[in-house]
């Protein structure tokens, strides 16, 4: 289980960086950032898959490809598109806050799995995570009022709705991915990650052609810069290939109720990276929130270690 926790934390550290890219490249549309990231992910995945395809292809069933398509749309294309919209309208902290509720959703669903630890044993860790999210939420909006920042309310509502949509999309991915990997132990975590990248890349390429083709779409042309290409390549190799591979490795070693809570590391690292980007230290409530979030995950880990799954339902 220790390896699973380490892999999950490392995946969160890598994934936390995706929240900053929409701030760095704020002049680009969500569609440009989403298709750019995943076309690059698809190309990298294809290159890494080439030596494996001859042995891997015959082992894949039609159901595997359907699952890959659903996971590619929910956990990659839709999730990142909505994340970019949310970050551009409400910022890194509120977006990471809402998406940080993924562990609660995944744990509530995972508690219904056979041999899962009874939900009552995870009550306090879950409450700590919710309390941490509430602290961040209050601090974000209270600090905006204190600073006298005016913002278009319709834009803020759109950003929060986009963050909520990203929360639901990633929850669907986390649950579906964990369940399918548990049914296919013969598929390696790295192989599954690359297959997801390949299919996601093909979908992103089709979307890019439809969206940016002058003959099909009226979307304004966007000037591709060296910084855009560099960051898309970094996203393809870092969060998409390495991060997803780490997460799949963690998923194989942990029950869904615990693995879902490790997603909180993505939120924590996104906040920390945001503080570095803004050149400031966390405020008091932000510091309390991080302690609560990490404390909830550590308490859940301790509960799983002391009470193995399948013996707590009574």
Tab-separated table of C-alpha atoms in Angstrom:
chain	number	residue	atom	x	y	z
A	1	UNK	CA	0.000	0.000	0.000
A	2	UNK	CA	2.912	2.366	0.679
A	3	UNK	CA	3.975	2.253	-2.965
A	4	UNK	CA	0.423	3.063	-4.016
A	5	UNK	CA	0.358	6.112	-1.732
A	6	UNK	CA	3.699	7.338	-3.076
A	7	UNK	CA	2.609	6.885	-6.691
A	8	UNK	CA	-0.656	8.708	-5.999
A	9	UNK	CA	1.127	11.638	-4.346
A	10	UNK	CA	3.612	11.902	-7.218
A	11	UNK	CA	0.771	11.866	-9.745
A	12	UNK	CA	-0.864	14.733	-7.853
A	13	UNK	CA	2.396	16.687	-7.863
A	14	UNK	CA	2.654	16.304	-11.636
A	15	UNK	CA	-1.020	16.999	-12.325
A	16	UNK	CA	-1.075	20.130	-10.168
A	17	UNK	CA	0.915	21.939	-12.845
A	18	UNK	CA	-1.919	21.787	-15.391
A	19	UNK	CA	-3.777	24.498	-13.468
A	20	UNK	CA	-1.059	27.050	-14.208
A	21	UNK	CA	-0.939	26.642	-17.979
A	22	UNK	CA	-4.247	28.468	-18.616
A	23	UNK	CA	-2.823	31.406	-16.623
A	24	UNK	CA	0.446	31.428	-18.556
A	25	UNK	CA	-1.367	31.137	-21.892
A	26	UNK	CA	-4.428	33.219	-21.099
A	27	UNK	CA	-4.597	34.575	-24.662
A	28	UNK	CA	-5.473	31.133	-26.039
A	29	UNK	CA	-8.989	29.700	-26.072
A	30	UNK	CA	-9.928	26.620	-24.012
A	31	UNK	CA	-10.361	24.657	-27.258
A	32	UNK	CA	-6.842	25.577	-28.427
A	33	UNK	CA	-5.291	24.552	-25.110
A	34	UNK	CA	-7.275	21.328	-24.909
A	35	UNK	CA	-6.608	20.169	-28.461
A	36	UNK	CA	-2.977	21.297	-28.341
A	37	UNK	CA	-2.301	19.342	-25.172
A	38	UNK	CA	-3.925	16.127	-26.312
A	39	UNK	CA	-2.686	16.112	-29.897
A	40	UNK	CA	0.800	16.292	-28.386
A	41	UNK	CA	-0.142	13.560	-25.891
A	42	UNK	CA	-1.344	11.373	-28.747
A	43	UNK	CA	1.896	11.815	-30.700
A	44	UNK	CA	4.061	10.959	-27.680
A	45	UNK	CA	1.856	7.960	-26.868
A	46	UNK	CA	2.065	6.694	-30.452
A	47	UNK	CA	5.868	6.862	-30.425
A	48	UNK	CA	6.065	4.996	-27.124
A	49	UNK	CA	3.466	2.432	-28.214
A	50	UNK	CA	5.060	1.453	-31.513
A	51	UNK	CA	7.386	-1.182	-30.011
A	52	UNK	CA	4.459	-2.648	-28.012
A	53	UNK	CA	1.606	-2.630	-30.518
A	54	UNK	CA	2.285	-6.035	-32.111
A	55	UNK	CA	1.924	-7.813	-28.772
A	56	UNK	CA	-0.647	-5.479	-27.232
A	57	UNK	CA	-3.180	-5.115	-30.051
A	58	UNK	CA	-4.488	-8.743	-30.091
A	59	UNK	CA	-5.165	-8.585	-26.338
A	60	UNK	CA	-7.576	-5.675	-26.651
A	61	UNK	CA	-11.284	-6.362	-26.932
A	62	UNK	CA	-14.025	-4.177	-28.366
A	63	UNK	CA	-15.104	-3.439	-24.787
A	64	UNK	CA	-11.603	-2.194	-23.955
A	65	UNK	CA	-11.779	0.305	-26.824
A	66	UNK	CA	-15.242	1.498	-25.768
A	67	UNK	CA	-13.999	2.035	-22.215
A	68	UNK	CA	-10.918	3.853	-23.522
A	69	UNK	CA	-13.139	6.142	-25.615
A	70	UNK	CA	-15.370	6.993	-22.653
A	71	UNK	CA	-12.405	7.594	-20.341
A	72	UNK	CA	-10.585	9.675	-22.963
A	73	UNK	CA	-13.562	11.993	-23.354
A	74	UNK	CA	-14.401	12.341	-19.666
A	75	UNK	CA	-10.978	12.291	-18.013
A	76	UNK	CA	-9.050	14.155	-20.702
A	77	UNK	CA	-10.923	16.187	-23.318
A	78	UNK	CA	-13.992	17.303	-21.376
A	79	UNK	CA	-12.193	17.582	-18.040
A	80	UNK	CA	-9.361	19.777	-19.285
A	81	UNK	CA	-11.597	21.951	-21.458
A	82	UNK	CA	-13.796	22.723	-18.449
A	83	UNK	CA	-10.750	23.191	-16.201
A	84	UNK	CA	-9.318	25.801	-18.582
A	85	UNK	CA	-12.652	27.651	-18.706
A	86	UNK	CA	-12.834	27.637	-14.904
A	87	UNK	CA	-9.253	28.847	-14.380
A	88	UNK	CA	-9.650	31.643	-16.935
A	89	UNK	CA	-12.880	32.884	-15.312
A	90	UNK	CA	-12.370	32.355	-11.567
A	91	UNK	CA	-8.664	31.540	-11.123
A	92	UNK	CA	-6.549	28.656	-9.868
A	93	UNK	CA	-7.661	28.563	-6.222
A	94	UNK	CA	-11.459	28.326	-6.694
A	95	UNK	CA	-11.030	25.845	-9.540
A	96	UNK	CA	-8.707	23.588	-7.568
A	97	UNK	CA	-11.083	23.903	-4.617
A	98	UNK	CA	-14.107	22.576	-6.522
A	99	UNK	CA	-12.147	19.850	-8.308
A	100	UNK	CA	-10.611	18.993	-4.940
A	101	UNK	CA	-13.985	17.539	-3.972
A	102	UNK	CA	-13.323	14.600	-6.320
A	103	UNK	CA	-12.060	12.456	-3.388
A	104	UNK	CA	-15.388	12.859	-1.614
A	105	UNK	CA	-17.373	11.825	-4.703
A	106	UNK	CA	-15.094	8.879	-5.501
A	107	UNK	CA	-15.038	7.690	-1.898
A	108	UNK	CA	-18.830	7.823	-1.608
A	109	UNK	CA	-19.145	5.722	-4.758
A	110	UNK	CA	-16.287	3.438	-3.771
A	111	UNK	CA	-17.889	2.727	-0.410
A	112	UNK	CA	-20.520	0.693	-2.269
A	113	UNK	CA	-17.906	-1.612	-3.788
A	114	UNK	CA	-17.667	-5.138	-2.464
A	115	UNK	CA	-14.980	-5.502	0.249
A	116	UNK	CA	-14.762	-1.717	0.661
A	117	UNK	CA	-14.277	-0.242	4.111
A	118	UNK	CA	-17.574	0.890	5.617
A	119	UNK	CA	-18.201	4.585	5.065
A	120	UNK	CA	-18.678	5.257	8.774
A	121	UNK	CA	-14.993	4.491	9.355
A	122	UNK	CA	-14.053	7.235	6.871
A	123	UNK	CA	-16.445	9.862	8.214
A	124	UNK	CA	-13.875	12.026	9.984
A	125	UNK	CA	-11.305	11.996	7.149
A	126	UNK	CA	-14.025	12.994	4.698
A	127	UNK	CA	-15.253	15.756	7.005
A	128	UNK	CA	-11.681	17.058	7.260
A	129	UNK	CA	-11.466	17.252	3.458
A	130	UNK	CA	-14.808	19.063	3.240
A	131	UNK	CA	-13.738	21.467	6.000
A	132	UNK	CA	-10.490	22.170	4.177
A	133	UNK	CA	-12.368	22.930	0.966
A	134	UNK	CA	-14.721	25.228	2.889
A	135	UNK	CA	-11.760	27.142	4.349
A	136	UNK	CA	-10.264	27.710	0.909
A	137	UNK	CA	-13.635	28.769	-0.495
A	138	UNK	CA	-14.275	31.283	2.254
A	139	UNK	CA	-10.760	32.679	2.036
A	140	UNK	CA	-10.899	33.139	-1.747
A	141	UNK	CA	-14.120	35.114	-1.753
A	142	UNK	CA	-13.392	36.996	1.486
A	143	UNK	CA	-9.989	38.110	0.171
A	144	UNK	CA	-11.559	39.348	-3.080
A	145	UNK	CA	-14.043	41.442	-1.115
A	146	UNK	CA	-11.306	42.748	1.165
A	147	UNK	CA	-9.215	43.798	-1.823
A	148	UNK	CA	-12.189	45.468	-3.472
A	149	UNK	CA	-11.915	43.351	-6.611
A	150	UNK	CA	-14.867	43.715	-8.947
A	151	UNK	CA	-15.698	40.845	-11.255
A	152	UNK	CA	-18.453	40.075	-13.728
A	153	UNK	CA	-20.859	37.849	-11.820
A	154	UNK	CA	-21.985	35.959	-14.914
A	155	UNK	CA	-18.352	35.110	-15.666
A	156	UNK	CA	-17.815	33.901	-12.107
A	157	UNK	CA	-20.929	31.722	-12.290
A	158	UNK	CA	-19.768	30.290	-15.623
A	159	UNK	CA	-16.355	29.522	-14.132
A	160	UNK	CA	-17.823	27.772	-11.097
A	161	UNK	CA	-20.207	25.740	-13.272
A	162	UNK	CA	-17.259	24.735	-15.466
A	163	UNK	CA	-15.307	23.662	-12.367
A	164	UNK	CA	-18.308	21.612	-11.218
A	165	UNK	CA	-18.497	19.978	-14.639
A	166	UNK	CA	-14.777	19.173	-14.443
A	167	UNK	CA	-15.378	17.634	-11.009
A	168	UNK	CA	-18.067	15.324	-12.402
A	169	UNK	CA	-16.020	14.445	-15.498
A	170	UNK	CA	-12.933	13.514	-13.466
A	171	UNK	CA	-14.991	11.559	-10.930
A	172	UNK	CA	-16.444	9.480	-13.769
A	173	UNK	CA	-12.928	8.884	-15.114
A	174	UNK	CA	-11.399	7.960	-11.748
A	175	UNK	CA	-14.153	5.466	-10.945
A	176	UNK	CA	-14.377	3.926	-14.414
A	177	UNK	CA	-10.608	3.700	-14.821
A	178	UNK	CA	-10.104	1.994	-11.447
A	179	UNK	CA	-12.888	-0.505	-12.081
A	180	UNK	CA	-11.660	-1.456	-15.535
A	181	UNK	CA	-8.032	-1.863	-14.484
A	182	UNK	CA	-9.133	-4.150	-11.663
A	183	UNK	CA	-10.854	-6.350	-14.259
A	184	UNK	CA	-7.862	-6.388	-16.628
A	185	UNK	CA	-4.758	-7.173	-14.514
A	186	UNK	CA	-3.050	-8.394	-17.705
A	187	UNK	CA	-2.882	-4.822	-19.049
A	188	UNK	CA	0.030	-2.866	-17.617
A	189	UNK	CA	-0.512	0.595	-16.147
A	190	UNK	CA	1.931	2.138	-18.625
A	191	UNK	CA	0.282	0.372	-21.564
A	192	UNK	CA	-3.184	1.531	-20.534
A	193	UNK	CA	-1.960	5.109	-20.140
A	194	UNK	CA	-0.450	5.109	-23.632
A	195	UNK	CA	-3.581	3.595	-25.163
A	196	UNK	CA	-5.647	6.315	-23.503
A	197	UNK	CA	-3.259	8.906	-24.897
A	198	UNK	CA	-3.408	7.470	-28.405
A	199	UNK	CA	-7.204	7.501	-28.563
A	200	UNK	CA	-7.418	10.911	-26.888
A	201	UNK	CA	-4.925	12.298	-29.404
A	202	UNK	CA	-6.970	11.042	-32.364
A	203	UNK	CA	-10.131	12.635	-30.938
A	204	UNK	CA	-8.311	15.901	-30.216
A	205	UNK	CA	-6.918	16.001	-33.747
A	206	UNK	CA	-10.417	15.596	-35.192
A	207	UNK	CA	-11.737	18.352	-32.921
A	208	UNK	CA	-8.855	20.637	-33.902
A	209	UNK	CA	-9.579	20.137	-37.616
A	210	UNK	CA	-13.278	20.825	-37.120
A	211	UNK	CA	-12.715	23.845	-34.860
A	212	UNK	CA	-9.857	25.598	-36.648
A	213	UNK	CA	-10.587	24.775	-40.291
A	214	UNK	CA	-11.736	28.017	-42.027
A	215	UNK	CA	-13.997	25.984	-44.278
A	216	UNK	CA	-15.883	24.467	-41.338
A	217	UNK	CA	-15.603	26.811	-38.363
A	218	UNK	CA	-15.794	30.555	-37.838
A	219	UNK	CA	-13.477	30.413	-34.814
A	220	UNK	CA	-10.847	33.195	-34.867
A	221	UNK	CA	-7.340	32.149	-35.848
A	222	UNK	CA	-4.898	31.929	-32.926
A	223	UNK	CA	-1.206	32.623	-33.397
A	224	UNK	CA	0.787	29.587	-32.279
A	225	UNK	CA	3.837	30.731	-30.332
A	226	UNK	CA	7.004	28.868	-29.244
A	227	UNK	CA	5.788	29.111	-25.643
A	228	UNK	CA	2.523	27.404	-26.628
A	229	UNK	CA	4.339	24.540	-28.363
A	230	UNK	CA	6.790	24.115	-25.482
A	231	UNK	CA	4.055	23.978	-22.847
A	232	UNK	CA	1.921	21.590	-24.898
A	233	UNK	CA	4.914	19.251	-25.195
A	234	UNK	CA	5.551	19.559	-21.448
A	235	UNK	CA	1.900	18.730	-20.709
A	236	UNK	CA	2.049	15.735	-23.019
A	237	UNK	CA	5.115	14.224	-21.369
A	238	UNK	CA	4.526	15.330	-17.765
A	239	UNK	CA	0.886	15.242	-16.622
A	240	UNK	CA	-0.427	13.127	-19.519
A	241	UNK	CA	2.167	10.344	-19.870
A	242	UNK	CA	4.046	10.351	-16.553
A	243	UNK	CA	1.168	11.531	-14.362
A	244	UNK	CA	-1.372	9.110	-15.809
A	245	UNK	CA	1.112	6.245	-15.593
A	246	UNK	CA	1.758	7.018	-11.921
A	247	UNK	CA	-1.959	7.225	-11.240
A	248	UNK	CA	-2.652	3.876	-12.920
A	249	UNK	CA	0.135	2.321	-10.854
A	250	UNK	CA	-1.430	3.732	-7.680
A	251	UNK	CA	-4.904	2.565	-8.723
A	252	UNK	CA	-3.726	-1.030	-8.997
A	253	UNK	CA	-2.337	-1.011	-5.450
A	254	UNK	CA	-5.119	0.762	-3.556
A	255	UNK	CA	-8.850	0.268	-2.914
A	256	UNK	CA	-11.127	2.791	-4.621
A	257	UNK	CA	-12.110	4.414	-1.314
A	258	UNK	CA	-8.470	5.280	-0.597
A	259	UNK	CA	-7.255	5.849	-4.145
A	260	UNK	CA	-9.978	8.419	-4.712
A	261	UNK	CA	-8.850	10.436	-1.714
A	262	UNK	CA	-5.294	10.632	-3.041
A	263	UNK	CA	-6.631	12.942	-5.753
A	264	UNK	CA	-6.516	15.624	-3.065
A	265	UNK	CA	-2.766	15.875	-3.710
A	266	UNK	CA	-3.548	17.394	-7.105
A	267	UNK	CA	-5.492	20.148	-5.336
A	268	UNK	CA	-2.791	20.766	-2.751
A	269	UNK	CA	-0.010	20.975	-5.329
A	270	UNK	CA	-2.133	23.178	-7.601
A	271	UNK	CA	-2.564	25.595	-4.699
A	272	UNK	CA	1.137	25.531	-3.843
A	273	UNK	CA	2.139	26.140	-7.459
A	274	UNK	CA	-0.384	28.965	-7.579
A	275	UNK	CA	1.217	30.586	-4.522
A	276	UNK	CA	4.637	30.389	-6.174
A	277	UNK	CA	3.245	31.850	-9.405
A	278	UNK	CA	1.642	34.733	-7.492
A	279	UNK	CA	4.792	35.246	-5.400
A	280	UNK	CA	3.150	35.048	-1.982
A	281	UNK	CA	2.809	32.833	1.072
A	282	UNK	CA	-0.463	31.078	1.896
A	283	UNK	CA	-2.843	33.072	4.032
A	284	UNK	CA	-3.918	31.673	7.410
A	285	UNK	CA	-7.104	29.999	6.202
A	286	UNK	CA	-5.288	28.594	3.183
A	287	UNK	CA	-2.672	27.047	5.462
A	288	UNK	CA	-5.373	25.554	7.687
A	289	UNK	CA	-7.110	24.159	4.602
A	290	UNK	CA	-3.958	22.416	3.370
A	291	UNK	CA	-3.435	20.854	6.803
A	292	UNK	CA	-7.043	19.635	6.851
A	293	UNK	CA	-6.828	18.232	3.323
A	294	UNK	CA	-3.588	16.385	3.956
A	295	UNK	CA	-4.781	15.300	7.394
A	296	UNK	CA	-7.913	13.791	5.894
A	297	UNK	CA	-5.918	11.738	3.399
A	298	UNK	CA	-3.403	10.582	6.031
A	299	UNK	CA	-6.212	9.648	8.425
A	300	UNK	CA	-7.880	7.636	5.686
A	301	UNK	CA	-4.586	5.875	4.942
A	302	UNK	CA	-4.214	5.017	8.622
A	303	UNK	CA	-7.786	3.669	8.708
A	304	UNK	CA	-7.124	1.430	5.716
A	305	UNK	CA	-3.878	0.168	7.233
A	306	UNK	CA	-5.522	-0.714	10.556
A	307	UNK	CA	-8.758	-2.128	9.156
A	308	UNK	CA	-8.325	-4.139	5.958
A	309	UNK	CA	-11.105	-3.984	3.419
A	310	UNK	CA	-13.758	-6.648	3.677
A	311	UNK	CA	-13.716	-6.822	7.506
A	312	UNK	CA	-15.456	-3.592	8.380
A	313	UNK	CA	-18.910	-3.942	6.992
A	314	UNK	CA	-20.346	-5.414	10.171
